[in-house]
Short mmCIF file of C-alpha atoms and ligand atoms in Angstrom, two decimals:
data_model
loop_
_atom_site.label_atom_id
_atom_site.label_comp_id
_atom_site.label_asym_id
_atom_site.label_seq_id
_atom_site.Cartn_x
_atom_site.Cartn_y
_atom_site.Cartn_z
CA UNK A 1 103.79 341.55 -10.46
CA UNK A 2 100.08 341.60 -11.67
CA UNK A 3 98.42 339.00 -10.26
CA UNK A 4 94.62 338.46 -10.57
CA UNK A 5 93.73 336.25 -8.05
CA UNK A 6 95.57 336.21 -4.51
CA UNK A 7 94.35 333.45 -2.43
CA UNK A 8 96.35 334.84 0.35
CA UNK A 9 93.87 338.03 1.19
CA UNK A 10 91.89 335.58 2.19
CA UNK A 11 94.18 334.33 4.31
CA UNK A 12 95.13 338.02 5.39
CA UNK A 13 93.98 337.76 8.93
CA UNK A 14 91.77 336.00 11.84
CA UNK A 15 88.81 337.36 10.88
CA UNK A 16 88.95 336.68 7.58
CA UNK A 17 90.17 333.15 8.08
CA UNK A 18 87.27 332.67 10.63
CA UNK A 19 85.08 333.81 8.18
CA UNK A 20 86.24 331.67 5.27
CA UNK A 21 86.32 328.70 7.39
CA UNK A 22 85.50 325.53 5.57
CA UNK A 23 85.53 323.47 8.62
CA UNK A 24 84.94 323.63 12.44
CA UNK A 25 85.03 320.90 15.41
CA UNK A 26 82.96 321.52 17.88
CA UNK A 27 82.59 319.30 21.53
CA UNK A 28 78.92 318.36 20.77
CA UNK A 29 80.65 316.10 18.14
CA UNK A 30 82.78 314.46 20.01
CA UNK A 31 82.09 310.90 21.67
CA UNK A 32 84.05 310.01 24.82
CA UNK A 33 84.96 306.05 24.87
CA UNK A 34 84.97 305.19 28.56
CA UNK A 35 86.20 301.63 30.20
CA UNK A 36 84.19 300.79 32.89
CA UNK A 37 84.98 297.88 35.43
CA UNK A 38 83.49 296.49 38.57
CA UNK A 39 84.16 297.68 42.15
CA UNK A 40 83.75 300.63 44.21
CA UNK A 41 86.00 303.46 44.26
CA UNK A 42 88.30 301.93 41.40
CA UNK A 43 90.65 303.58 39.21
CA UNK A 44 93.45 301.74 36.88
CA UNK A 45 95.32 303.80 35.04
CA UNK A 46 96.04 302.22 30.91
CA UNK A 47 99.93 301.84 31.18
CA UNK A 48 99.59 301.99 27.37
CA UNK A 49 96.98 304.97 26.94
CA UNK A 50 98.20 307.48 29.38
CA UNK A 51 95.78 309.75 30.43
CA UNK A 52 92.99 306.83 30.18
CA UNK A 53 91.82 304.66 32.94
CA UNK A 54 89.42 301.69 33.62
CA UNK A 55 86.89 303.63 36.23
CA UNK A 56 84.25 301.47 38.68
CA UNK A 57 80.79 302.82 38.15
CA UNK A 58 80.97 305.10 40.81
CA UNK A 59 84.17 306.88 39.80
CA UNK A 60 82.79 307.21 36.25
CA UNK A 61 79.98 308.96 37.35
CA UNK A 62 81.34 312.51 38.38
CA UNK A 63 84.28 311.96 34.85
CA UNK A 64 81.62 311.83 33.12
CA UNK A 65 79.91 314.73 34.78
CA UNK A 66 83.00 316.88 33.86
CA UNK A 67 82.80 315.79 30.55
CA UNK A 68 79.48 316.83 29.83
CA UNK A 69 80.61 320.22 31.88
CA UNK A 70 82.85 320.29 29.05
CA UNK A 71 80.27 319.80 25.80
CA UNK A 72 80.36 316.25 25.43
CA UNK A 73 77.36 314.98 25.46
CA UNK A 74 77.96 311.49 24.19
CA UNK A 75 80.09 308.46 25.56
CA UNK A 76 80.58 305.02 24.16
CA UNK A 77 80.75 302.43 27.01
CA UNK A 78 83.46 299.24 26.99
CA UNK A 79 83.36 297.49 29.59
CA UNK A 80 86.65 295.32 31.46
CA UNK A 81 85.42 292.35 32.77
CA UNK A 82 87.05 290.27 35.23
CA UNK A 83 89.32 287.37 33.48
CA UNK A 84 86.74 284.78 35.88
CA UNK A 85 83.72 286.02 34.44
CA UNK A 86 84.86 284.94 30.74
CA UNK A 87 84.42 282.05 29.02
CA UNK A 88 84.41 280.45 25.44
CA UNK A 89 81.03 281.65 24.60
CA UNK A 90 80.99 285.16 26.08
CA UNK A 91 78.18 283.74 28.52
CA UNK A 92 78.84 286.98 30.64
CA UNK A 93 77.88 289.35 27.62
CA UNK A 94 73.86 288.13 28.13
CA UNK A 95 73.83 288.99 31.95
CA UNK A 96 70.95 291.35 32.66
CA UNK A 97 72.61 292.20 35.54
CA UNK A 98 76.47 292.63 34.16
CA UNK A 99 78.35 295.30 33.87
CA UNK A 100 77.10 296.73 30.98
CA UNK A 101 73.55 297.11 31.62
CA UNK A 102 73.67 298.38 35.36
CA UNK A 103 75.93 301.14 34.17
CA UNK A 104 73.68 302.00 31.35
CA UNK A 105 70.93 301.92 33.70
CA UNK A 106 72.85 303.84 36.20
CA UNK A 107 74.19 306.88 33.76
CA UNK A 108 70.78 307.30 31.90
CA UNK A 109 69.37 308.09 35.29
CA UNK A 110 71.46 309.80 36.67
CA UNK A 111 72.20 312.03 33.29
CA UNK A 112 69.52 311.88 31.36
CA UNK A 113 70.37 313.84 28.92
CA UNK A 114 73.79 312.00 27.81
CA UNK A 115 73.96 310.13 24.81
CA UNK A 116 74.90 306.79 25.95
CA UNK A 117 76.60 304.18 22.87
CA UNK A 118 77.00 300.55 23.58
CA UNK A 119 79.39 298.08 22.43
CA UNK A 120 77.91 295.03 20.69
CA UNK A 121 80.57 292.51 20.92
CA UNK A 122 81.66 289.32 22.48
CA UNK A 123 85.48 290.25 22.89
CA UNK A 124 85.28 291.59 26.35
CA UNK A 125 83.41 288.61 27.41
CA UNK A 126 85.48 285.70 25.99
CA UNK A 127 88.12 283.28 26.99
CA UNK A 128 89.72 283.66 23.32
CA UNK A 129 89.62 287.43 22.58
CA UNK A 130 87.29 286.94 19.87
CA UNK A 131 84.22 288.66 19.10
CA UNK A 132 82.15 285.81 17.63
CA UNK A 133 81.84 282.37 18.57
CA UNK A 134 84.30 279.61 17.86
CA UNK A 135 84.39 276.09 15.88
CA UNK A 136 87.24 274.28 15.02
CA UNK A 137 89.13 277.56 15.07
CA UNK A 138 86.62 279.54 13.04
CA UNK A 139 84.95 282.52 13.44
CA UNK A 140 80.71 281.56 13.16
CA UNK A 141 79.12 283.87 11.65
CA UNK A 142 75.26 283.81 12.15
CA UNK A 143 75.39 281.96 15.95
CA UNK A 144 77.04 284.97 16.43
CA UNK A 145 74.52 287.15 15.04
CA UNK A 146 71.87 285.84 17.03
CA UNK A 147 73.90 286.43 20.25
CA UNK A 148 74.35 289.71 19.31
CA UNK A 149 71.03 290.57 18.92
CA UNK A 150 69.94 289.39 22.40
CA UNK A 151 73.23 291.55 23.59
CA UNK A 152 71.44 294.59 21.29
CA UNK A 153 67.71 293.94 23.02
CA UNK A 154 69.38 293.75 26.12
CA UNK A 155 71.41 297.20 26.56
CA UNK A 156 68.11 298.99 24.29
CA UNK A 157 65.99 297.66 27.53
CA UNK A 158 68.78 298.83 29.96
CA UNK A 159 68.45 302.49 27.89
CA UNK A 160 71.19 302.71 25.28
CA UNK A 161 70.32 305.26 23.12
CA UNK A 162 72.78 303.50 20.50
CA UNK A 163 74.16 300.10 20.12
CA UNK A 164 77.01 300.15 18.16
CA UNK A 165 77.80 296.22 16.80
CA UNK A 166 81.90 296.82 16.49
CA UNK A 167 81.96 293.08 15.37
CA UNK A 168 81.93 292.69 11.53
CA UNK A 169 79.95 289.64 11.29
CA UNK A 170 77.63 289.74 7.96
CA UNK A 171 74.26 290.67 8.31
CA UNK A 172 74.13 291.61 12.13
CA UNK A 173 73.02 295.34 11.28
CA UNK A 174 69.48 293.95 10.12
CA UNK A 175 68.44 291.01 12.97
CA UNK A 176 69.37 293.78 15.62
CA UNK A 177 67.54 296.42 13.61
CA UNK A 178 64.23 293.92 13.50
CA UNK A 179 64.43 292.93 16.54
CA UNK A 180 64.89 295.95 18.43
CA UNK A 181 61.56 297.18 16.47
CA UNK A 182 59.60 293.83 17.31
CA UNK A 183 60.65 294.39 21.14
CA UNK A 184 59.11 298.15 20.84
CA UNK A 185 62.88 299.91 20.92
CA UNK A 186 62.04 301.58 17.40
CA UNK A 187 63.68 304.66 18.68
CA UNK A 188 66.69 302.64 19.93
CA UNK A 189 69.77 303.32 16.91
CA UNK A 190 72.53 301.71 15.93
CA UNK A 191 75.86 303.27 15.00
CA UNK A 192 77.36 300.47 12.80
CA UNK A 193 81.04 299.56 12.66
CA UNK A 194 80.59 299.18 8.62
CA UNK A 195 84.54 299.45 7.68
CA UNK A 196 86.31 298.50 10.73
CA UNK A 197 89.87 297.14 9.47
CA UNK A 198 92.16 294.41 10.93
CA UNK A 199 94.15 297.15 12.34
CA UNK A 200 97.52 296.57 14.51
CA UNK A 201 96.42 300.39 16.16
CA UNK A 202 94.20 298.13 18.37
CA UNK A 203 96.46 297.20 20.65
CA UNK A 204 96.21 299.83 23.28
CA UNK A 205 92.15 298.99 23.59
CA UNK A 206 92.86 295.09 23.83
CA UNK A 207 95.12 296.72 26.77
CA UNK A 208 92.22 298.31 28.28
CA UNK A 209 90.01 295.88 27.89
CA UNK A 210 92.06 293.09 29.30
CA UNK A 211 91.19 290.97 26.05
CA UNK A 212 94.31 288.74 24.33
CA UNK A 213 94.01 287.03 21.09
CA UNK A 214 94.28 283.05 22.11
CA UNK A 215 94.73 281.77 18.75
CA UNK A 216 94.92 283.38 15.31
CA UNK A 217 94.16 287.20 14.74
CA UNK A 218 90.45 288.76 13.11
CA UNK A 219 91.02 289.08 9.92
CA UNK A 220 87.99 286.39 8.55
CA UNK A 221 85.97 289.40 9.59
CA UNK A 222 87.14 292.67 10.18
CA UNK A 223 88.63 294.11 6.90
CA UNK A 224 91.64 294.14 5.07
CA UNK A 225 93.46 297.56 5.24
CA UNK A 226 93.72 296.88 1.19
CA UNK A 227 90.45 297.85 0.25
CA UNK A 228 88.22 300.80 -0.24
CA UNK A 229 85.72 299.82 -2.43
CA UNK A 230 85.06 296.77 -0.31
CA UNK A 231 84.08 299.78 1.91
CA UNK A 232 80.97 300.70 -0.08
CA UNK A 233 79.97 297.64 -0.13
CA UNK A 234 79.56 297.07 3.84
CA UNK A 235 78.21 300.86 3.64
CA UNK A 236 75.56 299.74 1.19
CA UNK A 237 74.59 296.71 3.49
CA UNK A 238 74.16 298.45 6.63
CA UNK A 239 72.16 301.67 4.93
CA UNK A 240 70.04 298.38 3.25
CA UNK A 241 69.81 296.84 7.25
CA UNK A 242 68.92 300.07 8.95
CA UNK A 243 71.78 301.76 10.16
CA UNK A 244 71.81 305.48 11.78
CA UNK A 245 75.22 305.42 11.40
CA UNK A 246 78.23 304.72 9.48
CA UNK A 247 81.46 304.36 11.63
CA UNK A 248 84.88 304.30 9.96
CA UNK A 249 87.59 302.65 12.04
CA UNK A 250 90.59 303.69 12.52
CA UNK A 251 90.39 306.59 11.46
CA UNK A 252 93.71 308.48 10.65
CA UNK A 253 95.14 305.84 8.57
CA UNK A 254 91.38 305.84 6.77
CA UNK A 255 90.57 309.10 5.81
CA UNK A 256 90.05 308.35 2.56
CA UNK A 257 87.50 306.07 3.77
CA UNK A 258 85.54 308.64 5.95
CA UNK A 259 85.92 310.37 2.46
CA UNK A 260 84.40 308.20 0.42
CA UNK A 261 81.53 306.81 2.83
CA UNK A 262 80.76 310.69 2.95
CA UNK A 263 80.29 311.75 -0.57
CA UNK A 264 77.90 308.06 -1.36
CA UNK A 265 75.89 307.80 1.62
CA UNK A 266 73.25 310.30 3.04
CA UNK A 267 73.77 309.23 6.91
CA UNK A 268 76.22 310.50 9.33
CA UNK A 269 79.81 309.05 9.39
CA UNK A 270 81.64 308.85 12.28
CA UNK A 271 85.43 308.32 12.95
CA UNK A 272 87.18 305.92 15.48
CA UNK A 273 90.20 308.10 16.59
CA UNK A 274 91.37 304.57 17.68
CA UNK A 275 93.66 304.20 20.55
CA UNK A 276 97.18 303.14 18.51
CA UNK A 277 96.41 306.44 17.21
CA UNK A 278 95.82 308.34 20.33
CA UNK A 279 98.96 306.73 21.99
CA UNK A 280 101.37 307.84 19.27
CA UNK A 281 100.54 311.46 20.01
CA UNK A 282 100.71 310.80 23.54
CA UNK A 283 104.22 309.42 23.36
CA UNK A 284 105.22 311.80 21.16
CA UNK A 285 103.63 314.75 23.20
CA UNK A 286 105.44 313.18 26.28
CA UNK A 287 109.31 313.46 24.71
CA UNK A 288 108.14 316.65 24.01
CA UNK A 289 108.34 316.40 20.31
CA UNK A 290 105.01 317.40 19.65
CA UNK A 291 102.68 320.31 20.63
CA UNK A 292 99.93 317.85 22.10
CA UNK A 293 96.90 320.42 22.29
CA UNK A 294 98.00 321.61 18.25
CA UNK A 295 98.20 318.55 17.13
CA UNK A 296 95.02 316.88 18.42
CA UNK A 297 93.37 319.85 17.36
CA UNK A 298 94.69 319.48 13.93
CA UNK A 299 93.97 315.69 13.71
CA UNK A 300 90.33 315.61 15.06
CA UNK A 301 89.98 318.72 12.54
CA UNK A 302 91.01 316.63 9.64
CA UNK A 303 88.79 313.67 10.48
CA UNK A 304 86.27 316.77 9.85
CA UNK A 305 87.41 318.28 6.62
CA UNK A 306 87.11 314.30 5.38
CA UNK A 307 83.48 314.06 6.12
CA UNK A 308 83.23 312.96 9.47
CA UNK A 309 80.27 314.29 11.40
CA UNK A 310 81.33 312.63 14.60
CA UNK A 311 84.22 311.72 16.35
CA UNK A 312 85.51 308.69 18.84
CA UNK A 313 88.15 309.88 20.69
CA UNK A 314 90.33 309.41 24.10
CA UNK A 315 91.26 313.04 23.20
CA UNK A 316 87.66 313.88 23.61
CA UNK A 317 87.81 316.10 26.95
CA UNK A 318 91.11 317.75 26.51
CA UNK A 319 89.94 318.44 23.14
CA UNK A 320 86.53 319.91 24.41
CA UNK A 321 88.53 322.01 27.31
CA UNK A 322 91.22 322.93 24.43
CA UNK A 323 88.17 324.32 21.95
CA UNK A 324 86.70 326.45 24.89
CA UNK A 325 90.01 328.16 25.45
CA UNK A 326 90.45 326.36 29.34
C1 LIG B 1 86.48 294.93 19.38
C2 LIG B 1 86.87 296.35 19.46
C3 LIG B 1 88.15 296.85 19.23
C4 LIG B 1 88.10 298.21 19.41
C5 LIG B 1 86.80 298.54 19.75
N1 LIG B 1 86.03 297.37 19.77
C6 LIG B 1 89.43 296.20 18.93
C7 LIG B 1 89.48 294.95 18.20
O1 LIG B 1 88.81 294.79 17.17
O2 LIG B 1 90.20 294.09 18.64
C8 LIG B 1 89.29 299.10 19.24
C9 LIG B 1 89.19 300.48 19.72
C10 LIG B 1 90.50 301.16 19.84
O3 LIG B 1 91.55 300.65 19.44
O4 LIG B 1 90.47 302.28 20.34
N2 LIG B 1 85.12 294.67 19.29
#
């Protein structure tokens, strides 16, 4: 057979295919989601994560040690809060003195150099499971904006290095954006949620998180797994309102997404490996159907080779100790 072109001597060996290599993952792009909680000495395991669990501040500290050991140098902070602390409004997401701030406080001194990202939300904090404020069974849109943005000033002042609104109300990219420059936090970013979908791969976080939809489900706001194009159009408004980045969310069932967001828009995008997704391969792995460490490799790869620059994952420090050959 005369053949003139043989993609397969590129393929030939190792070397070559390390060579040729279109794509690589690397730890530094990972971001570690971490639930923190109150206490001392606390640690709840996730019965529907495995391998995840809520840690007290205290515990966190030397996980997340290991995880920067490991490459990581970025973690994105949800907190649990106690079921007594919640109410209709969220009231507990503007304590100074929460949960959220002290640990900010806490990791940026003691690890200065970690990346920390904060969730902008009310979900954690509510009564309803909601992440904006309710009327008559609706979601409100700008009342919720403006809480946000004290929530924003208020983890940028604690030391955030991000804030990362994972809400979907309109417009709340550009009142945290001003306001975090009026209050002198220019250098203070903000990792926008801009196509996070009504997703049923949630449910392991609303686990985590201890949050349970009261009434209806959040589809007035986040978006409808229907649409793409609707996707350039929240991309458009947050690049317009100042984002740093662009998060897609989830991500596997998305890549087209991550695609898409990649080849319009000249910021980062980032994928939300979210936790239905991580839990499937952790079942899986479990029955022993899967090869966990090939397949996560393989997955957070992909996100990659679609455009992501960074990554959201629970898979983040097996991945990391999996990439350095350990
Ligand atoms: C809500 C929020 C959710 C996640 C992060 N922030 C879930 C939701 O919208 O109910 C999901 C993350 C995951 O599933 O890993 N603000």
């Amino acid at each position: 057979m005369k053949l003139s072109r043989r993609p397969r001597r590129n393929r030939r060996n190792e070397t070559v295919r390390e060579m040729v290599r279109e794509t690589r993952l690397h730890p530094s792009q990972l971001v570690w989601p971490v639930f923190v909680r109150e206490g001392q000495k606390k640690r709840e395991e996730v019965p529907s994560m495995p391998g995840v669990e809520r840690y007290s501040l205290d515990v966190a500290m030397p996980e997340i040690e290991r995880a920067l050991n490991l490459g990581i140098k970025s973690v994105a902070l949800f907190p649990k809060i106690d079921s007594m602390r919640k109410d209709d409004s969220g009231t507990e997401a503007l304590n100074a003195k929460g949960l959220m701030p002290e640990s900010i406080r806490k990791l940026k001194t003691e690890f200065p150099e970690l990346s920390v990202i904060t969730d902008v939300a009310l979900d954690p904090f509510t009564s309803h499971g909601h992440d904006g404020l309710v009327k008559d069974g609706k979601i409100l849109n700008d009342p919720t904006v403006a809480v946000l943005k004290q929530m924003a000033l208020m983890q940028a002042d604690a030391g955030a290095d991000y804030v990362a609104p994972s809400d979907m109300m309109d417009g709340r990219v550009g009142v945290i954006r001003q306001a975090l420059d009026t209050a002198g936090f220019e250098d203070t970013g903000i990792i926008a949620y801009t196509a996070k979908y009504a997703s049923s791969f949630y449910g392991p976080f609303r686990d985590a998180v201890g949050t349970k939809l009261a009434f209806g489900d959040k589809r007035t706001y986040q978006m409808d797994s229907a649409n793409a194009r609707e996707a350039l159009l929240e991309a458009a408004l947050d690049v317009k309102e100042g984002a740093d980045v662009l998060l897609v969310k989830p991500a596997l069932a998305y890549m087209d997404i991550i695609n898409r967001l990649k080849r319009k828009f000249p910021l980062p995008i980032g994928a939300y490996n979210v936790s239905g997704e991580y839990s499937m391969v952790k079942a899986a792995a479990e029955k022993g159907w899967l090869d966990e460490e090939a397949i996560v490799l393989e997955i957070l790869l992909g996100f990659r080779r679609a455009g992501a620059d960074m990554i959201f994952t629970y898979h983040a420090r097996d991945a990391a100790a999996w990439l350095r050959g350990g």
